[in-house]
Coordinates of C-alpha atoms in Angstrom, one line a residue:
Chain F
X163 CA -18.2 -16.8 1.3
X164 CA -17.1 -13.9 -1.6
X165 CA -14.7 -14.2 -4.5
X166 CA -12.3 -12.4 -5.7
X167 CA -11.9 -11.3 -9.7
X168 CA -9.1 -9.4 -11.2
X169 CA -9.9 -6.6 -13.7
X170 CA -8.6 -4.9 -16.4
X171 CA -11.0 -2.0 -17.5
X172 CA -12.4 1.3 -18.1
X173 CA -12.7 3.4 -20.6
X174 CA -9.0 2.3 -22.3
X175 CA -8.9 -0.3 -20.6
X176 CA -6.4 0.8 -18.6
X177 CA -7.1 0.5 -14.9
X178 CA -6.4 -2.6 -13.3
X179 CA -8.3 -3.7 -9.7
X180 CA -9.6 -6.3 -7.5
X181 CA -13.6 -6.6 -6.9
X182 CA -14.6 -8.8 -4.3
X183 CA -18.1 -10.4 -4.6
X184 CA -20.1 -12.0 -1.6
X185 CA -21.7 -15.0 -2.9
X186 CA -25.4 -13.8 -3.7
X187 CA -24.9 -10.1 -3.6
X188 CA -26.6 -8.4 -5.8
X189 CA -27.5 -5.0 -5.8
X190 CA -27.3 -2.6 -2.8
X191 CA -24.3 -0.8 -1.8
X192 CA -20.6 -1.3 -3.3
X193 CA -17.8 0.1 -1.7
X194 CA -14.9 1.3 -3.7
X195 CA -11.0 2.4 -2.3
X196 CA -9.3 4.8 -3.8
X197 CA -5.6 4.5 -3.3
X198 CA -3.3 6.2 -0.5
X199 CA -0.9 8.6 -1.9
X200 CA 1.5 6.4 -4.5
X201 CA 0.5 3.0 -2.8
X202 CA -0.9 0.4 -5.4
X203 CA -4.4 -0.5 -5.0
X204 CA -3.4 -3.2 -1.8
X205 CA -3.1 0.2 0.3
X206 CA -0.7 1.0 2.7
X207 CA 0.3 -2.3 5.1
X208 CA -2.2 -3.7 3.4
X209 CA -4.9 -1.9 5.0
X210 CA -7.1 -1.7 1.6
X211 CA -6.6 -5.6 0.8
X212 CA -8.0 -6.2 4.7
X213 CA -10.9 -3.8 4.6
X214 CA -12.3 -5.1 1.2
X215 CA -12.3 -8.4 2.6
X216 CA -14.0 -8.2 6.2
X217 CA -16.9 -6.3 4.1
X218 CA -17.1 -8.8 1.5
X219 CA -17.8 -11.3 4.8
X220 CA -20.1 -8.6 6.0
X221 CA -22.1 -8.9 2.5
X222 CA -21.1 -5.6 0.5
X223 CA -19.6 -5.5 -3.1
X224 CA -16.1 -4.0 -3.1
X225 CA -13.5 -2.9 -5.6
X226 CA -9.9 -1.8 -5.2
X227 CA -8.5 -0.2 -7.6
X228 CA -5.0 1.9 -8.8
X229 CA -6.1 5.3 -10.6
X230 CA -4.8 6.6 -14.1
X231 CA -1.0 6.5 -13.4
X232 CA -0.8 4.7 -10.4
X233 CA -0.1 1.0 -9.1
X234 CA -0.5 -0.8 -11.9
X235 CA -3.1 1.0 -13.9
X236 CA -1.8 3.2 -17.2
X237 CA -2.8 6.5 -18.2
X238 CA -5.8 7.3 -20.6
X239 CA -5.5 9.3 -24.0
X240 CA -6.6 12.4 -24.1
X241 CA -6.1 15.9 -22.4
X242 CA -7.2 15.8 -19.0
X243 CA -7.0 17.6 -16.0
X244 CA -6.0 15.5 -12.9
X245 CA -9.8 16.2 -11.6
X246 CA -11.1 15.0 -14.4
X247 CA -9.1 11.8 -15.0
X248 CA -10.2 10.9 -11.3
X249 CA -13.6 11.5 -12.3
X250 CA -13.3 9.6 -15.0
X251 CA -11.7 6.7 -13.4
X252 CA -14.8 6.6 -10.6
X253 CA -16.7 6.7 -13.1
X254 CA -15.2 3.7 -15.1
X255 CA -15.1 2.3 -11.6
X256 CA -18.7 2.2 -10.3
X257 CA -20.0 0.8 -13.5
X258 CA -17.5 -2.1 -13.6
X259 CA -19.0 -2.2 -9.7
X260 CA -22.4 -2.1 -11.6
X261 CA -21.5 -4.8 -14.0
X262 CA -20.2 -7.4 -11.2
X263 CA -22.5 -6.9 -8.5
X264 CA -25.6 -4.8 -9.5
X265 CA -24.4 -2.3 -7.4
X266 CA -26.0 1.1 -8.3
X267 CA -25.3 3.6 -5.2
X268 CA -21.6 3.8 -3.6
X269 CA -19.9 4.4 -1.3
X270 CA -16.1 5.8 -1.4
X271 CA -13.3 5.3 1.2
X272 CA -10.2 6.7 1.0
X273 CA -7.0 8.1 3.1
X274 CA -5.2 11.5 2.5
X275 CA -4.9 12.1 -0.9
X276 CA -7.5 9.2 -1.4
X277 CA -10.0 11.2 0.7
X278 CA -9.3 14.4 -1.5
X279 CA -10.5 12.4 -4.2
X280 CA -13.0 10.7 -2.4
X281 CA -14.3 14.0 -1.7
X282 CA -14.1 15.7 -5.4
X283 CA -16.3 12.6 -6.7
X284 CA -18.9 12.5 -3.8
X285 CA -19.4 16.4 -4.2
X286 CA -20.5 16.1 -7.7
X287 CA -21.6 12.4 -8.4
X288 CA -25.6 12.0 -7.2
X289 CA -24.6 8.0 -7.2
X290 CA -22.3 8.3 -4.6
X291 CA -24.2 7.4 -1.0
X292 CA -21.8 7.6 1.2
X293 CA -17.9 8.5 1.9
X294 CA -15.0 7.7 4.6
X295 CA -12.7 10.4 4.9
X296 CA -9.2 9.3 6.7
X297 CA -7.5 11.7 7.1
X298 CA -9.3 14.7 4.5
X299 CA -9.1 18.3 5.0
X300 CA -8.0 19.7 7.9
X301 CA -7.1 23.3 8.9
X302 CA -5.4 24.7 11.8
X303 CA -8.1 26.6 14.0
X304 CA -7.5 28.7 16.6
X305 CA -8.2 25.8 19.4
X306 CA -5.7 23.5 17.7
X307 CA -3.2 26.5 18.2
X308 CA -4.2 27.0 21.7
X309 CA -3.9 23.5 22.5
X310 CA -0.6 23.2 20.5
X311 CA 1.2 25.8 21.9
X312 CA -0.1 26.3 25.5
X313 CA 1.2 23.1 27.3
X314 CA 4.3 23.9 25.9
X315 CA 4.3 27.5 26.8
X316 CA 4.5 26.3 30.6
X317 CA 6.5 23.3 30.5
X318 CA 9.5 24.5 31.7
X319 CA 11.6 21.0 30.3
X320 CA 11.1 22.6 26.9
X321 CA 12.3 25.9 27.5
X322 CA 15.5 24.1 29.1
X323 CA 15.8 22.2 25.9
X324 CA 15.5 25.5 23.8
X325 CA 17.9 27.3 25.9
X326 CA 20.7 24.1 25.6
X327 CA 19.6 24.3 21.4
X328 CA 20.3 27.5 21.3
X329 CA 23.3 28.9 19.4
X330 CA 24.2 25.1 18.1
X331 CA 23.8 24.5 14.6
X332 CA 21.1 21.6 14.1
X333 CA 21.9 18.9 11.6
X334 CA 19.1 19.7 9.2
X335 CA 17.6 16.3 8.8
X336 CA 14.5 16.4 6.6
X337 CA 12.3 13.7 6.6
X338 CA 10.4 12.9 3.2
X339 CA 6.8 13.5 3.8
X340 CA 4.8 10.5 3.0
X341 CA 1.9 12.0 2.0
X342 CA 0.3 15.3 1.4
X343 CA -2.7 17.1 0.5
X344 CA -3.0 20.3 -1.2
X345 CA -5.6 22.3 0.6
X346 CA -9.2 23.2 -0.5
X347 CA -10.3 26.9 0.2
X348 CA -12.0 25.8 4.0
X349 CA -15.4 27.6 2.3
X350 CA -15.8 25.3 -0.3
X351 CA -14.9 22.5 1.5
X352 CA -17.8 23.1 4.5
X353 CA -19.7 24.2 1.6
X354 CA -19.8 20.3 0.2
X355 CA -20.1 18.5 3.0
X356 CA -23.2 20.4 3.6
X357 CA -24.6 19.6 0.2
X358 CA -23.7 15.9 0.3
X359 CA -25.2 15.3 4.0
X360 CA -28.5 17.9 2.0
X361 CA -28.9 15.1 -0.5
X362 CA -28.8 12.3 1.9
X363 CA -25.1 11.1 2.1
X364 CA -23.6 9.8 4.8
X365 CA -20.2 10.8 6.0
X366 CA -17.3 9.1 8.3
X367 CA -14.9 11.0 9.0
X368 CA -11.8 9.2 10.9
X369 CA -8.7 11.7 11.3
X370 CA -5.8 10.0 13.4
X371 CA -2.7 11.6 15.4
X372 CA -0.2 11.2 12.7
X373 CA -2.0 14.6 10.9
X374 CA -0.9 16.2 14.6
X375 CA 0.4 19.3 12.6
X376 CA -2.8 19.9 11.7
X377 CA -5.1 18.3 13.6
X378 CA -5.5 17.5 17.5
X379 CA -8.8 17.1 19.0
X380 CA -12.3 15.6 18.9
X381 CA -13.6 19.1 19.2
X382 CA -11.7 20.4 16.0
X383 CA -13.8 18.6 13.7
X384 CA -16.6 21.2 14.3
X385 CA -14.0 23.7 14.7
X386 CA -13.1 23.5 11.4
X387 CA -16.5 22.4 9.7
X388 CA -19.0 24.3 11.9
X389 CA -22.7 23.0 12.1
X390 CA -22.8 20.5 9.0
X391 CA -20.7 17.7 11.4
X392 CA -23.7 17.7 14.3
X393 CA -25.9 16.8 11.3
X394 CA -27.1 13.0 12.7
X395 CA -25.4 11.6 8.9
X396 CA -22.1 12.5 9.8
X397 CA -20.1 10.7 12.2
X398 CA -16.4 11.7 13.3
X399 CA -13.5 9.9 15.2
X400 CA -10.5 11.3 16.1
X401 CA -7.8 8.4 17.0
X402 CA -5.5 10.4 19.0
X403 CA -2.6 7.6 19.3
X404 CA -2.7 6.3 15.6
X405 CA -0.3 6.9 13.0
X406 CA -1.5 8.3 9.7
X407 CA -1.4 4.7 8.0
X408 CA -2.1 2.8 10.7
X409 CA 0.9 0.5 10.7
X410 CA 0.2 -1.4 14.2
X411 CA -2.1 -4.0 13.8
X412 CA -4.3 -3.0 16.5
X413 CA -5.0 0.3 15.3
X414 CA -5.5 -1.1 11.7
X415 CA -8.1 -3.8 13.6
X416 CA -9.9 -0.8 15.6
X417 CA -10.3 1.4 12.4
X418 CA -11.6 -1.7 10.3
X419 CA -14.3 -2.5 13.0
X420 CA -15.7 1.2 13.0
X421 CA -15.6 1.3 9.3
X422 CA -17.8 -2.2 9.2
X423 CA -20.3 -0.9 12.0
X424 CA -20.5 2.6 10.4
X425 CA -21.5 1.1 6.7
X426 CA -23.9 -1.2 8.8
X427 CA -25.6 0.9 10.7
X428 CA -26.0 3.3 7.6
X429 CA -26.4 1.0 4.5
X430 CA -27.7 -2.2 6.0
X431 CA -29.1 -3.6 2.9
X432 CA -30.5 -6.8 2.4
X433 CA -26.9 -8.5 1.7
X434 CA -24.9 -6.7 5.0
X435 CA -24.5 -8.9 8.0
X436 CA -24.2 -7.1 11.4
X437 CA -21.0 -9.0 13.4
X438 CA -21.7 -9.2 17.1
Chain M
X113 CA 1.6 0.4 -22.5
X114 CA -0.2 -1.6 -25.0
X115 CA -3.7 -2.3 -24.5
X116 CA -4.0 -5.7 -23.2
X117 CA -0.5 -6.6 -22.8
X118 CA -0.8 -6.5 -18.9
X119 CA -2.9 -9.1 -18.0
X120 CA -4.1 -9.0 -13.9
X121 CA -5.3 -12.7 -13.1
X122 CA -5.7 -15.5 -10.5
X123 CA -3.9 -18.6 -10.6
X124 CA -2.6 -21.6 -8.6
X125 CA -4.6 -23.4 -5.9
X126 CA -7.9 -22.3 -5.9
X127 CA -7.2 -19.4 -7.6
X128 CA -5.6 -18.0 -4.5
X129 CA -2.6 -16.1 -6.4
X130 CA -2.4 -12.9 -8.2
X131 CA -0.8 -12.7 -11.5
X132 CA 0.2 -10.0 -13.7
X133 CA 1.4 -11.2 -16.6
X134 CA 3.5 -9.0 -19.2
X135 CA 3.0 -10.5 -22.8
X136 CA 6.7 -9.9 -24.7
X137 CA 6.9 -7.6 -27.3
X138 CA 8.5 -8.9 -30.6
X139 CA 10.0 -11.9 -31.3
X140 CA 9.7 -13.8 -28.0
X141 CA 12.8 -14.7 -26.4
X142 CA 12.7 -16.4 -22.9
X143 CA 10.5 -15.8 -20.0
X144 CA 11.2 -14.1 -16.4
X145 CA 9.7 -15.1 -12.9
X146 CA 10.0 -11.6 -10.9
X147 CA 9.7 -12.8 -6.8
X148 CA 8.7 -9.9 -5.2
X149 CA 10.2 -9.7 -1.4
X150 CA 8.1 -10.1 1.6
X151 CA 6.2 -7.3 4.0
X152 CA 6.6 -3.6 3.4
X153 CA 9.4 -4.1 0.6
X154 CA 6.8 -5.9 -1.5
X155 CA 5.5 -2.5 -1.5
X156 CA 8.1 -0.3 -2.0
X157 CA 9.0 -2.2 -4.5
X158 CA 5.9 -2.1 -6.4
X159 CA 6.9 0.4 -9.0
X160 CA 10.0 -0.8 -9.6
X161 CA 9.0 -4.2 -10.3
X162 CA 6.3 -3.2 -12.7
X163 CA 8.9 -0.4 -14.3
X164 CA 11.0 -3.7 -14.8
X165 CA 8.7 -6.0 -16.4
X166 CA 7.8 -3.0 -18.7
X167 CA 11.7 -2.8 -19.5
X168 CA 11.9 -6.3 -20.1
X169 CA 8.8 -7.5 -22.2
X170 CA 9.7 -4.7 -24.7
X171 CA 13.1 -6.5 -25.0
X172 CA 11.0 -9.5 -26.2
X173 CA 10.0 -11.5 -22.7
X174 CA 7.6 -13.0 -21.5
X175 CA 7.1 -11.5 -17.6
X176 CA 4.8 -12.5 -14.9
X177 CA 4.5 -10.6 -11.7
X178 CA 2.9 -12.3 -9.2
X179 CA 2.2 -12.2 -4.8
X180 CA 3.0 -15.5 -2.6
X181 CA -0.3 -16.8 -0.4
X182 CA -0.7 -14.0 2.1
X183 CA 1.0 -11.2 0.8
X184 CA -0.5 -8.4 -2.0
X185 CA -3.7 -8.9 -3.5
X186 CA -3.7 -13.0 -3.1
X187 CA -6.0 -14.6 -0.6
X188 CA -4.4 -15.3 2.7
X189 CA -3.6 -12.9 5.8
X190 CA -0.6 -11.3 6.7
X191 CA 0.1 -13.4 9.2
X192 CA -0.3 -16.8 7.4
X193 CA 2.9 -16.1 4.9
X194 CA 5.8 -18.8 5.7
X195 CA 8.4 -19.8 4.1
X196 CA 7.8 -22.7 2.7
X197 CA 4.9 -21.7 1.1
X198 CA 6.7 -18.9 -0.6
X199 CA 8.8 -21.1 -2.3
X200 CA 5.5 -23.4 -2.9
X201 CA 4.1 -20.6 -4.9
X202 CA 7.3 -19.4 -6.8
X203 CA 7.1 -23.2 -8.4
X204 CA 3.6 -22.7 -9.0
X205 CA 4.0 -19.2 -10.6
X206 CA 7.0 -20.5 -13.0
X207 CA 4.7 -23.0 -14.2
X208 CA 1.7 -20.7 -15.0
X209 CA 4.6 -18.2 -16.5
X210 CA 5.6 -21.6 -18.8
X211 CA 2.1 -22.9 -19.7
X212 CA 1.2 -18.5 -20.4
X213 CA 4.1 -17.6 -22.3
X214 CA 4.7 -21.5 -24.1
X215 CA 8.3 -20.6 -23.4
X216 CA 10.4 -23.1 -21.1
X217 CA 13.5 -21.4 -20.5
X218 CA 12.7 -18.8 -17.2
X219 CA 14.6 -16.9 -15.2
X220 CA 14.1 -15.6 -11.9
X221 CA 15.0 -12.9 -10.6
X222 CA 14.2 -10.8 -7.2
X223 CA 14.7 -8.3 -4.5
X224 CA 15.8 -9.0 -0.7
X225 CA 14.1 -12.2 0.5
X226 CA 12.3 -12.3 -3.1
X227 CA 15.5 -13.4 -4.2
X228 CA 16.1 -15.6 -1.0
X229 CA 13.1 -17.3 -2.4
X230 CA 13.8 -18.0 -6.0
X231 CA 17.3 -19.3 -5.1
X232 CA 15.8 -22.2 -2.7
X233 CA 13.0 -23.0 -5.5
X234 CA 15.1 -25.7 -7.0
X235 CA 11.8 -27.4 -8.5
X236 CA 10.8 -24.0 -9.7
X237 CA 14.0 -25.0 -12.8
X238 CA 15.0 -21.5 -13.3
X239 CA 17.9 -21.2 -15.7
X240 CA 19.3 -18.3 -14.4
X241 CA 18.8 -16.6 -10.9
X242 CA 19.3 -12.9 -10.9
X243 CA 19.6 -11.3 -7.2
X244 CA 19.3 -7.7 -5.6
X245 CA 20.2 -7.7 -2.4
X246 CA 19.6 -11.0 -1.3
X247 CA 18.5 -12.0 2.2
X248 CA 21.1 -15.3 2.8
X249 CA 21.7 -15.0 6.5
X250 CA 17.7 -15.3 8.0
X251 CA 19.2 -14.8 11.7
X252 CA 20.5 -11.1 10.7
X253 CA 17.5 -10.4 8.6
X254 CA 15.4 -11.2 11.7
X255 CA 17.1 -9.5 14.3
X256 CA 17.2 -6.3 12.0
X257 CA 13.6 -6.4 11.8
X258 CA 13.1 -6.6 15.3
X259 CA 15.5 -3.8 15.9
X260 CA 13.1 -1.1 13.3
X261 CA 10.0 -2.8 14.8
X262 CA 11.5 -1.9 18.9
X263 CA 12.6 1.5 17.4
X264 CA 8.8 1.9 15.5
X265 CA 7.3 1.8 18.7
X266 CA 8.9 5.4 20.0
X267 CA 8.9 6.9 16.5
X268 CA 8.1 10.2 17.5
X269 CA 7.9 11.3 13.4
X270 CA 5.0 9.1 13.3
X271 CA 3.2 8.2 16.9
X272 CA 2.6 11.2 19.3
X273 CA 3.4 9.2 22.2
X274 CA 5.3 5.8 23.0
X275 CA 3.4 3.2 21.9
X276 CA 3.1 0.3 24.9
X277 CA 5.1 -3.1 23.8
X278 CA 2.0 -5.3 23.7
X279 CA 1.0 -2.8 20.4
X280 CA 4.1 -3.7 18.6
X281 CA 4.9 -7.3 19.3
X282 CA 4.4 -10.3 16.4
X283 CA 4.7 -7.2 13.9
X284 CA 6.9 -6.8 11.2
X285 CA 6.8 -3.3 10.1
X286 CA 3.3 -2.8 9.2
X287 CA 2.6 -6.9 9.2
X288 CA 1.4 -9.4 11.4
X289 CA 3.9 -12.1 12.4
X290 CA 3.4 -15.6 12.8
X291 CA 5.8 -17.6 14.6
X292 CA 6.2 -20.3 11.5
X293 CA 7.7 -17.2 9.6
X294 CA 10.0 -16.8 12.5
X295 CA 11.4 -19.9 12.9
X296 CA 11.9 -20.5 9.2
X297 CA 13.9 -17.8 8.2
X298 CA 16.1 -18.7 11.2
X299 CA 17.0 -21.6 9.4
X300 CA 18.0 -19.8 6.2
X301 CA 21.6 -19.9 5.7
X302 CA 23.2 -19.2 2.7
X303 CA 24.6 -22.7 2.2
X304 CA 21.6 -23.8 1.5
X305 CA 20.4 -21.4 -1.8
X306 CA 22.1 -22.2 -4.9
X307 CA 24.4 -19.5 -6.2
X308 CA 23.0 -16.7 -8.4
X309 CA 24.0 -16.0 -11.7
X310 CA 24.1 -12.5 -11.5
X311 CA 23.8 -10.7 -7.8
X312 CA 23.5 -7.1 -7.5
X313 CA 24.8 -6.1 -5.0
X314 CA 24.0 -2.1 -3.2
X315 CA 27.1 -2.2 -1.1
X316 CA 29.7 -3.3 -3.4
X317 CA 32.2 -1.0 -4.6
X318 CA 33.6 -3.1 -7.6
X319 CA 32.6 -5.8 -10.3
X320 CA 33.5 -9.4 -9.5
X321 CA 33.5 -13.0 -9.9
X322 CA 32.7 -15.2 -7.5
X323 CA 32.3 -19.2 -8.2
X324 CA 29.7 -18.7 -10.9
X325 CA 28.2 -15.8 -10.0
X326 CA 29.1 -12.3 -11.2
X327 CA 29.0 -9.9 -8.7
X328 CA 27.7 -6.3 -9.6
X329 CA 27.8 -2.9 -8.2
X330 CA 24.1 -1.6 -8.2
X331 CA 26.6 2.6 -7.5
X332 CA 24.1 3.3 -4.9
X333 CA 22.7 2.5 -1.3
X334 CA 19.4 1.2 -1.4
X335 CA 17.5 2.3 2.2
X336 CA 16.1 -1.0 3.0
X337 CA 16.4 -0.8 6.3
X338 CA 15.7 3.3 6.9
X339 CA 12.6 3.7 9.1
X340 CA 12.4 7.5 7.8
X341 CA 11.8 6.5 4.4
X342 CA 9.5 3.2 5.1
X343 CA 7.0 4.7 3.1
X344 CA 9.2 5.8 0.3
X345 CA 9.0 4.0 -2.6
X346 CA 12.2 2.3 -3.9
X347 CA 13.5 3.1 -7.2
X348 CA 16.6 2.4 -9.4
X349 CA 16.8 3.1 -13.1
X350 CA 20.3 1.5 -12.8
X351 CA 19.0 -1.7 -12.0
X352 CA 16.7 -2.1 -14.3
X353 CA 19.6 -1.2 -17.0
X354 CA 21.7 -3.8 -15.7
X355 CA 19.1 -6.4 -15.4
X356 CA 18.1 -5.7 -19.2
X357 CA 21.6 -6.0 -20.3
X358 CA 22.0 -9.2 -18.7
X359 CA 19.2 -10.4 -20.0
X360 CA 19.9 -9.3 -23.3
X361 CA 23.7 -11.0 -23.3
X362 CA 21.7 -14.4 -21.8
X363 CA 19.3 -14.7 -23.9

């Protein structure tokens, strides 16, 4: 059994989340989500909401919570920079964590812009044990490219379709972007997962087919990130057939499981409950 | 924002419900129940609502946000929401929002089936119901669902490759389906709401009376039912002006 308490806190009091408690957890490893793009803290189909709740029933603290500006938390006085505002908020976020459930090591989970967050904090905060990157950085290597473009170099139904386009004014539909991240130089960004994984964090990194403009393969994980993702603490998965926010069900279901066995098998902890 | 005048807190039976209640600024005037509507509207929505309540306890009421069994941050999965239960927990949230604010007098208002829902909630005793968009015909709502949910499954903006049936059936959108769901918004019809006093309305042209309820033009479309923007949030500074004036001239 685990409970579930609203919060308002930090520093001005002005975040607002959910911490769920297993009944007799105390200590070990909390688990904190950062929010998806401009979703409120219940995360996109309500994937956040979900998640929080099959790892309270596995036996690990959690808090979900909206960052400065967002969902339903307000902004914090002062002159900040958007990096140190998320700092800030993490940090206001793992002691509330601290306060509930005697958590003092973490680990963070978040999805496209949450994972860029996710990311800043775990590079620089030494309480920060573990992260799940859904869809983080990604970069276009040269075996995406190859793999892009070649099938459709020599599928002939696409050149027919070109040729037909050809010469006919296309109706310019854009489509709104749901979310997007601004990229990290690819050197700095190999450069802290090397140091996290160095000082013993664990890393899940779970990229899905809906970032197909930028990502497409198993393999491109270590194309992009070189040596540091064969390190045995990182472990990848590339969901070829999900979208980026997993809106079926099933896919949500799949992703939820691997994030549960992942956090088991890394941080079992005297409260976490392995599910057969 | 002042500090402490959004209050985040559970409520109702066994504290399954989340509340977000807006303490009004001033001299307090009369309270609002905001019904948020169901699946991935409630989170489109999100901001707006919140933007609202904002708008409205500065004005001097007393507001309380809150998510039916099921649905947001209250306990309950996806796909236990029904109906009935809905309307269970609007009565149970106008309550809390009476007993908070010490304030009798509420008024409801929502978006979509969020409105749907404060107009059935008869023992809810709102004075006033104000509506966006209502859902009153269940049968259309429902087949227009379906119709995203068959065209979600080859959505080649967001899936690389067809999806197979069997990955999108009992899904709404993002949310599990239950068949108690199903079968009671096919009994919604809209002889059996009560009329609102105010509907907005994203469709209509020009202000009207119908009955007792005046009709108003929200002067743009809202996408509700754009599976391109599904993950847009939806916004409207004119709504939230029109639902502060009417407020204000109620009150």
């Amino acid at each position: 059994m685990s409970r579930e308490e609203a919060h308002r806190f930090g520093r001005a009091d002005h975040l607002v989340g959910i911490a769920g408690l297993p009944d007799g957890a105390s200590g070990g490893t909390g688990v904190i989500v950062l929010n998806a793009g401009l979703v409120h803290r219940v995360g996109p189909f309500r994937l956040h909401v979900e998640l929080t709740r099959r790892l309270n029933a596995t036996g690990y603290a959690t808090l979900r919570f909206d960052l400065s500006t967002l969902g339903d938390s307000g902004a914090a006085p002062g002159r900040h920079t958007r990096t140190q505002q998320v700092e800030a908020d993490l940090d206001d976020a793992m002691r509330l964590l601290g306060e509930r459930a005697g958590c003092e090591r973490f680990v963070l989970v978040g999805l496209c812009s949450g994972a860029q967050n996710a990311h800043t904090v775990a590079a620089s905060d030494p309480r920060v044990a573990g992260a799940v990157f859904l869809d983080g950085y990604a970069y276009r290597t040269l075996g995406y490219k190859l793999r892009h473009y070649l099938p459709r170099l020599f599928d002939p139904t696409r050149w027919m379709r070109r040729l037909r386009r050809r010469g006919r004014v296309t109706g310019g539909e854009s489509v709104e972007p749901v979310f997007a991240v601004a990229p990290a130089p690819r050197d700095e960004v190999i450069a802290d997962f090397t140091a996290m994984v160095e000082r013993g964090m664990k890393l899940y990194l779970v990229y899905s087919g809906g970032i197909s403009t930028h990502f497409n393969h198993q393999r491109q994980f270590r194309e992009c990130f070189g040596r540091v993702m064969d390190h045995p603490s990182v472990t990848t998965r590339f969901a070829a057939d999900t979208d980026h926010t997993y809106i079926l069900t099933g896919d949500r279901e799949r992703l939820l499981d691997g994030i549960r066995d992942w956090l088991v098998g890394n941080f079992p902890g005297k409260d976490a409950r392995r599910i057969a | 924002m002042r500090a402490g005048s959004e209050s985040p807190f559970f409520f109702g039976a066994r504290s399954g419900l989340f509340g977000m209640y807006h303490a009004p600024e001033g001299q307090k005037r009369s309270a609002l129940l905001m019904c948020p509507p169901l699946g991935q509207d409630l989170i489109r929505c999100h901001r707006l609502y919140r933007q609202l309540a904002q708008a409205v306890a500065a004005r001097g009421f007393a507001v309380l946000r809150f998510d039916y069994h099921g649905t947001g941050d209250s306990a309950g999965d996806s796909a236990d929401v029904q109906w009935d239960r809905c309307v269970a927990d609007t009565v149970a949230a106008a309550a809390e929002l009476r007993a908070r604010s010490g304030v009798d007098r509420v008024i409801a208002f929502g978006a979509r089936l969020g409105a749907s829902v404060a107009l059935s909630a008869s023992e809810a005793r709102f004075a006033d119901v104000i509506a966006w968009d209502a859902v009153l015909d269940g049968q259309g709502y429902m087949a227009s669902l379906d119709a995203l949910q068959a065209a979600l499954r080859e959505d080649a903006g967001r899936f690389t490759r067809p999806r197979a049936h069997a990955d999108v059936a009992a899904q709404w959108l993002g949310f599990a389906v239950g068949d108690p769901l199903r079968r009671q918004l096919a009994a919604l019809r809209p002889e059996a709401l009560r009329a609102p006093s105010l509907a907005i309305d994203s469709t209509a042209t020009t202000p009207r009376t119908e009955g007792t309820t005046r009709i108003l033009p929200l002067g743009q479309p809202t996408p509700w039912n754009d599976l391109r923007r599904l993950e847009s949030a939806i916004l409207s500074h004119p709504l939230i002006r029109a639902v502060g004036d009417y407020l204000e001239e109620a009150a």
